[in-house]
Short mmCIF file of C-alpha atoms in Angstrom, two decimals:
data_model
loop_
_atom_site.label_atom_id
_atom_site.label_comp_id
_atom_site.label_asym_id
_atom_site.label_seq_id
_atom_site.Cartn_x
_atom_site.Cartn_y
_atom_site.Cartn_z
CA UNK A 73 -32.65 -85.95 2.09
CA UNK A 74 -30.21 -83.10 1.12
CA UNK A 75 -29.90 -79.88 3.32
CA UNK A 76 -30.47 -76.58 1.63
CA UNK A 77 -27.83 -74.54 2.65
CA UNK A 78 -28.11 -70.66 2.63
CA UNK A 79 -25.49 -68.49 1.77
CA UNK A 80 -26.11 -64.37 2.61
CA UNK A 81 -23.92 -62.46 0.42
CA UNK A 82 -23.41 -59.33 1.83
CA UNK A 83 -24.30 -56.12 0.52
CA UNK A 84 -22.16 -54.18 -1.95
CA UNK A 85 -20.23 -51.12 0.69
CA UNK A 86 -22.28 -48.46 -0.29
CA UNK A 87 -19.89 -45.82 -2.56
CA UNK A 88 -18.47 -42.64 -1.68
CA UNK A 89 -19.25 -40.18 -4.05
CA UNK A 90 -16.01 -39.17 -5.60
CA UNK A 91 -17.40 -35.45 -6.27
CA UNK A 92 -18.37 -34.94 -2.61
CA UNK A 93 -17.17 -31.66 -0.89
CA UNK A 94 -17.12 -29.26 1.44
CA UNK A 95 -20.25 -27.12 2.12
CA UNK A 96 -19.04 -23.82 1.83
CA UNK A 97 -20.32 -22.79 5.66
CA UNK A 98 -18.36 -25.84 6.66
CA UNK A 99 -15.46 -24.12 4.60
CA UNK A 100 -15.84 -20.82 6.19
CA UNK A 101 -15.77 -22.41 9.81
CA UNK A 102 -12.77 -24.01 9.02
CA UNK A 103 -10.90 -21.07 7.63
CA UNK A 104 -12.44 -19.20 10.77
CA UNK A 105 -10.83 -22.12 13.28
CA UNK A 106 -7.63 -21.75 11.67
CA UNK A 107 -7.41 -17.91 11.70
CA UNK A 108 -8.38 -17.70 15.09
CA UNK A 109 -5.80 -20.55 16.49
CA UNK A 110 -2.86 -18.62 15.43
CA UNK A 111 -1.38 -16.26 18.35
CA UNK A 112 -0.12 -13.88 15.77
CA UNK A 113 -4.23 -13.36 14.75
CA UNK A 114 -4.79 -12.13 18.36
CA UNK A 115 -1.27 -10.26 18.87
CA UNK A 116 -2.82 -8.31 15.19
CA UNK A 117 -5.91 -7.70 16.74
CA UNK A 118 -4.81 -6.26 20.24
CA UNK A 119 -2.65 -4.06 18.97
CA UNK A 120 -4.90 -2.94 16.12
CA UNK A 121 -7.47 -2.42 19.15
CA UNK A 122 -4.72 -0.64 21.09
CA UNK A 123 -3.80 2.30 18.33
CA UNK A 124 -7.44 2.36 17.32
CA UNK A 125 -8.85 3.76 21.11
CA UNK A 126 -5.49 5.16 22.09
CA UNK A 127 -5.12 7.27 19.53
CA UNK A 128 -8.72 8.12 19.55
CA UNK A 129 -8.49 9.59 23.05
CA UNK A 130 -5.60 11.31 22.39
CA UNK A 131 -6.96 12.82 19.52
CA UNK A 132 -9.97 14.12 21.65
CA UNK A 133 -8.19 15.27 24.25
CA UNK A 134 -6.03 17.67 21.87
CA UNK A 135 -8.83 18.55 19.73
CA UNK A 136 -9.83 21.19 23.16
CA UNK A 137 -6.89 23.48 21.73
CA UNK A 138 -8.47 22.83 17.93
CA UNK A 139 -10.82 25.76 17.93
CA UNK A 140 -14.67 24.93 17.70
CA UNK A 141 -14.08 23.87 13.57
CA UNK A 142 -12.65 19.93 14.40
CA UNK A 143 -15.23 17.70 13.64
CA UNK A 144 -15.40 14.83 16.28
CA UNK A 145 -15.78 12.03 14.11
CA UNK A 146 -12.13 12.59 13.28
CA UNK A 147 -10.86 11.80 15.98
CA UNK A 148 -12.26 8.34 15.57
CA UNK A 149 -11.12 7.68 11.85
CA UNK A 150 -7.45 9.04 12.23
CA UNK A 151 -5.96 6.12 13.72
CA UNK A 152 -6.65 4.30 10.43
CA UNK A 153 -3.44 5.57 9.12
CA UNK A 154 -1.43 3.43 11.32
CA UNK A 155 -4.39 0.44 12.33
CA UNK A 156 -4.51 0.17 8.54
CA UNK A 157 -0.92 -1.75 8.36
CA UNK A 158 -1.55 -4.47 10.80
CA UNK A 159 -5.10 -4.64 9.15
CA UNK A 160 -3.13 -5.42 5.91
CA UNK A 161 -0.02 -6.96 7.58
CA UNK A 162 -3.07 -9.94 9.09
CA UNK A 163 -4.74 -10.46 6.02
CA UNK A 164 -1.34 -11.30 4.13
CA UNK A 165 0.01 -13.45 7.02
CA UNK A 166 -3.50 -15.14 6.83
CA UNK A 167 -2.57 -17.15 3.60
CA UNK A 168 1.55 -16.89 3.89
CA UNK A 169 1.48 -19.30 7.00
CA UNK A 170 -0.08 -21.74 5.13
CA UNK A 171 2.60 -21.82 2.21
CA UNK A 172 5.19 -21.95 4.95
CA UNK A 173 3.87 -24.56 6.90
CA UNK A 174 2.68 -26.58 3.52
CA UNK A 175 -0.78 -26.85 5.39
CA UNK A 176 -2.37 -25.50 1.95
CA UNK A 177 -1.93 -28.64 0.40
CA UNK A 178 -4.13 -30.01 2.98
CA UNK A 179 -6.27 -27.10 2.86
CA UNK A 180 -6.76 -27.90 -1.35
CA UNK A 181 -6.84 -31.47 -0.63
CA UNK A 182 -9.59 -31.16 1.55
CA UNK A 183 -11.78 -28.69 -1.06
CA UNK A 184 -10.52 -29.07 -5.02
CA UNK A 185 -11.95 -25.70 -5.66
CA UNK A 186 -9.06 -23.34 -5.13
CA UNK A 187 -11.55 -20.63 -5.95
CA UNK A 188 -13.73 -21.51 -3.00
CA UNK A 189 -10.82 -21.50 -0.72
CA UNK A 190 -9.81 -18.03 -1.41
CA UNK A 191 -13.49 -16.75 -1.32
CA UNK A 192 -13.91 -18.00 2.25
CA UNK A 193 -10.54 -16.77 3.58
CA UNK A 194 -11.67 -13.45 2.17
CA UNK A 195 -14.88 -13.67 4.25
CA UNK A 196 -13.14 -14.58 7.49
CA UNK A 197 -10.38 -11.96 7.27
CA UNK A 198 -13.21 -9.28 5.95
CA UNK A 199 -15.75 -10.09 8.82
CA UNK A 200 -12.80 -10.87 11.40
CA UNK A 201 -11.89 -7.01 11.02
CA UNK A 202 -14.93 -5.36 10.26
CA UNK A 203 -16.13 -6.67 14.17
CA UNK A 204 -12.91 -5.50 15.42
CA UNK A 205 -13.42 -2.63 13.83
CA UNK A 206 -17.21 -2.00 15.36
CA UNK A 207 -15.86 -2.83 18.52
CA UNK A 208 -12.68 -0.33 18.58
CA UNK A 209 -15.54 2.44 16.93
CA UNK A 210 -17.74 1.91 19.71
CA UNK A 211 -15.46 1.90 22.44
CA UNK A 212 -13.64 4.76 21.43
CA UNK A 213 -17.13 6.66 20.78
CA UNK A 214 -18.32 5.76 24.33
CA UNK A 215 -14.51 6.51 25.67
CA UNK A 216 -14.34 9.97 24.14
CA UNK A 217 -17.66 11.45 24.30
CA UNK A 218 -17.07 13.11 27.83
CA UNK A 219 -13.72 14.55 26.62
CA UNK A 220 -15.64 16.43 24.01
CA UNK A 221 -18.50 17.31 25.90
CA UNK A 222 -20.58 19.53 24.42
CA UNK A 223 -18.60 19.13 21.16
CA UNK A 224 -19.52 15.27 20.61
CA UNK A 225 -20.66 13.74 18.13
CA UNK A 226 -23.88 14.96 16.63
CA UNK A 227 -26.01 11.66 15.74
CA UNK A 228 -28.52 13.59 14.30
CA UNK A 229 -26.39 13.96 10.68
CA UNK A 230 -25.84 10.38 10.05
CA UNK A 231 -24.22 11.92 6.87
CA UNK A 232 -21.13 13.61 9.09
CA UNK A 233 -21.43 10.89 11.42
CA UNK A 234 -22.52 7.00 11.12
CA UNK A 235 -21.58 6.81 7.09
CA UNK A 236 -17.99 7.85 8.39
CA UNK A 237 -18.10 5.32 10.70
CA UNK A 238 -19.45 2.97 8.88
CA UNK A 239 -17.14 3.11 5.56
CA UNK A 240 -14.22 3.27 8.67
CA UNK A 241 -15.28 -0.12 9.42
CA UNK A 242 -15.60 -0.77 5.27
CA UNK A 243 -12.06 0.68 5.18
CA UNK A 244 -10.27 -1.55 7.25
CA UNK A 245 -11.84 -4.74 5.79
CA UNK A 246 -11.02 -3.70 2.37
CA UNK A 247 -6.55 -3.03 3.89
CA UNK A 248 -6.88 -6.72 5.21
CA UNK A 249 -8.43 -7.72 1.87
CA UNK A 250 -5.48 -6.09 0.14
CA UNK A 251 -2.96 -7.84 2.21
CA UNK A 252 -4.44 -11.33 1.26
CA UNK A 253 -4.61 -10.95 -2.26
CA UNK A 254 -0.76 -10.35 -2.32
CA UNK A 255 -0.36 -13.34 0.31
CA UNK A 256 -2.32 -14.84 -2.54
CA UNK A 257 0.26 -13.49 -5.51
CA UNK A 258 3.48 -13.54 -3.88
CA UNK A 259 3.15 -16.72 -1.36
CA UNK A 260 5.78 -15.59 0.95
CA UNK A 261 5.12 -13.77 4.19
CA UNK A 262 8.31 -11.13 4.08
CA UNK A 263 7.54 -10.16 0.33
CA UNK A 264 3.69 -10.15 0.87
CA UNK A 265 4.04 -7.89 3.90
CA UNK A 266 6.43 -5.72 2.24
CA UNK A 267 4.62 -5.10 -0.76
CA UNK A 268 1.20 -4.66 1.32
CA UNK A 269 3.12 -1.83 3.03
CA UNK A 270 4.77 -0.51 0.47
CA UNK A 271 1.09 0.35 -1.25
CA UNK A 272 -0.66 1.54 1.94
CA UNK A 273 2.27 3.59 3.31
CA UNK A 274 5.39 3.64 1.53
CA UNK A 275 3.70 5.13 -2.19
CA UNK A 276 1.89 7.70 -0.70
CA UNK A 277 5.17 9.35 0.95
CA UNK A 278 6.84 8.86 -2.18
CA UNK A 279 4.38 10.38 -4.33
CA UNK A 280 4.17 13.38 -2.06
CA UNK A 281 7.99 13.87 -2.79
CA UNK A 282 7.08 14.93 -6.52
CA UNK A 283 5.45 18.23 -4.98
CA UNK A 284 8.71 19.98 -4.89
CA UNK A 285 8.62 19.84 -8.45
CA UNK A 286 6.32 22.01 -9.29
CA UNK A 287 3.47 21.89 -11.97
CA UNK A 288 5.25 19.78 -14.30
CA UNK A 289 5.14 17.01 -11.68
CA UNK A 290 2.03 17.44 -10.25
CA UNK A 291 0.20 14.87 -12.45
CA UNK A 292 2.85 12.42 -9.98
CA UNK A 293 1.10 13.69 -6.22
CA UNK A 294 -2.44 13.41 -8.09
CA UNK A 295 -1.82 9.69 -8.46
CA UNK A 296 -1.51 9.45 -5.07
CA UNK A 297 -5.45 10.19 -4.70
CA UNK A 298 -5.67 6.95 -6.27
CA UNK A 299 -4.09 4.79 -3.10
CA UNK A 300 -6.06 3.25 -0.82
CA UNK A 301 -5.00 4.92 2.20
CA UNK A 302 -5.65 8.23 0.54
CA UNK A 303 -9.00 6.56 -0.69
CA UNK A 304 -10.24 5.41 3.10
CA UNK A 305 -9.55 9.20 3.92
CA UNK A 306 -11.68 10.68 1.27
CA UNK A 307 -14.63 8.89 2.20
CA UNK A 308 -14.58 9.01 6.09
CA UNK A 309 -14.46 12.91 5.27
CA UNK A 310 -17.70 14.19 5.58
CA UNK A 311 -18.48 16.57 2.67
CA UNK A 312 -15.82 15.22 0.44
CA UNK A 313 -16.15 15.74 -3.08
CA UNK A 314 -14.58 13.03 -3.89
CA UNK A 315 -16.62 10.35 -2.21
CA UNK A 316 -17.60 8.46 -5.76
CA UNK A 317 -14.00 8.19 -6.38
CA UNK A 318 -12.29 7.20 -3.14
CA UNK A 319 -15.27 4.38 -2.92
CA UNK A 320 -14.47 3.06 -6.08
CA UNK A 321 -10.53 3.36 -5.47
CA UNK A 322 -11.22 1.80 -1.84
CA UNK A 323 -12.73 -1.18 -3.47
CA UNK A 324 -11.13 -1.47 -6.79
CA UNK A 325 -7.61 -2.21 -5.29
CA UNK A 326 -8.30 -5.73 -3.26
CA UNK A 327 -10.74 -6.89 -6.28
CA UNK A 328 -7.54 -6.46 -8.16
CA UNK A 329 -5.32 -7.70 -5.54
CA UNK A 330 -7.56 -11.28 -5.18
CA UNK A 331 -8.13 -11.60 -8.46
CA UNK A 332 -4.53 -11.47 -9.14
CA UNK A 333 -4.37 -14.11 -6.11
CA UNK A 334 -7.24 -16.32 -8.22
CA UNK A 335 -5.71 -16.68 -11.17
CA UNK A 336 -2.06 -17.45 -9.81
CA UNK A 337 -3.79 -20.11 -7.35
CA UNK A 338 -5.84 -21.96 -10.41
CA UNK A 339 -2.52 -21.97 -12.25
CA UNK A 340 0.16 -23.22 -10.55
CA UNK A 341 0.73 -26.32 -7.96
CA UNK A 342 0.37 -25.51 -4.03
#
C-alpha cells in the first residue's frame, strides 16, 4: 500500500499596494509632531506671546493721556507690527529646517504628493498661530480691561470690536503663511527669512521714503497700501474704507507666495 503524502503550499504573502499613502489627517499629525518638536517653534511662540500682551498693556496704560478718541481695540492689534515678523520668521523656518537637515526627502518619501505636503504644513503653521493668536487676544483683553476702565472695549459693536479681533487672528496666520511659501521658493533659511522681512517690514519703510518727493512720486507710497503689513492694518481698523482691499491684499500675497512654493516643489528634486 502506498502512503498519500500531503504537501500544504503556503499562501501567496498577501501584496502591498504600491499606490498606498498617507491619509491626509495622518499627514497633518505628522507635520504637527514635527513643528512642535523643534525648540525654535516654542522660542517663536513665547516671544510672539511676549510682544503680543506686553505691548498690549503698555499700550493701555498710555492710551489714559490719549484723550477720550483712542479706540481700545487698538491697543490689542498694534503689536502686530512687530509679532508679525516672528509670525513670518516661523512659518519660513518651518520648511527651511527640513532642506537643511535633508529630512524632506524623507518627508516626500513617505507621501509622493509634494502638493499634499505643502497643503498640510500650511494648515499646521496657519492653525498653530491662529490659537496663539486667540490666546495672546484673550489674555491681553482680560489683562487690559481694568486699565481702561470705563473706556474698554464695547462688545456690543462686534463691527469695532470682535471682526478686528478676529481678522487680527486672520492676520497673523496669513504673515506665517507668507513666510512658508518663500521657505517653499527659496529653500534656505537666511534667504527665506530675509526676504519674508524684507516684504513685511523692510518695503514699507522704503516706500514711505518716496514721500519727500512730492506728487510726482506719490504713485511710489500708494504701492505701499498694497503690503501686507499695511493690509493687516486696514482691516483691524474699524471704519476703514478700505476693508475690500486690504482683505484681498491680506490674502492675495501667501496664495502667491505658496503657489510660487508649489510649482518650484513639483519641479525640481528635494
Amino acid at each position: 500500500m502506498t502512503a498519500t503524502t500531503t504537501v500544504q503550499t503556503p499562501a501567496p504573502a498577501r501584496a502591498t499596494p504600491s499606490n498606498a499613502r498617507l491619509s491626509f489627517g495622518r499627514l497633518v499629525r505628522s507635520e504637527t509632531i514635527k513643528l512642535l518638536s523643534l525648540r525654535s517653534t516654542w522660542w517663536s511662540l513665547g516671544v510672539t506671546a511676549v510682544l503680543a500682551i506686553g505691548i498690549s498693556l503698555l499700550m493701555a496704560w498710555a492710551s489714559q493721556d490719549f484723550g477720550g478718541d483712542f479706540n481700545p481695540v487698538g491697543a490689542i492689534v498694534a503689536p502686530m507690527q512687530f509679532t508679525m515678523l516672528v509670525a513670518g520668521i516661523l512659518g519660513a523656518m518651518a520648511i527651511t529646517g527640513e532642506y537643511s537637515t535633508g529630512m524632506i526627502r524623507s518627508t516626500l518619501t513617505a507621501e509622493p504628493r509634494r502638493g499634499a505636503v505643502l497643503v498640510a504644513k500650511a494648515v499646521v503653521v496657519a492653525l498653530l498661530l491662529a490659537a496663539t493668536t486667540v490666546v495672546t487676544t484673550i489674555v491681553s483683553v482680560v489683562a487690559s480691561a481694568p486699565i481702561f476702565g470705563d473706556r474698554a472695549i464695547d462688545w456690543t459693536d462686534a463691527e469695532s470690536s470682535v471682526l478686528p479681533l478676529v481678522l487680527g487672528v486672520l492676520a497673523m496666520a496669513t504673515f506665517a503663511l507668507l513666510g512658508l511659501g518663500w521657505g517653499f521658493i527659496i529653500r534656505n533659511g537666511a534667504g527665506a527669512i530675509a526676504a519674508t522681512v524684507g516684504i513685511l517690514f523692510v518695503m514699507p519703510i522704503v516706500l514711505s521714503l518716496f514721500a519727500f518727493g512730492g506728487e510726482s512720486w506719490a504713485w511710489i507710497v500708494d504701492l505701499g497700501q498694497y503690503l501686507p503689513a499695511s493690509a493687516a492694518q486696514t482691516v483691524t481698523s474699524p471704519g476703514s474704507d478700505d476693508f475690500v482691499t486690504g482683505l484681498i491684499t491680506l490674502l492675495a500675497w501667501p496664495t502667491a507666495t505658496l503657489l510660487g512654493g508649489w510649482a518650484i516643489l513639483r519641479a525640481t528634486d528635494a
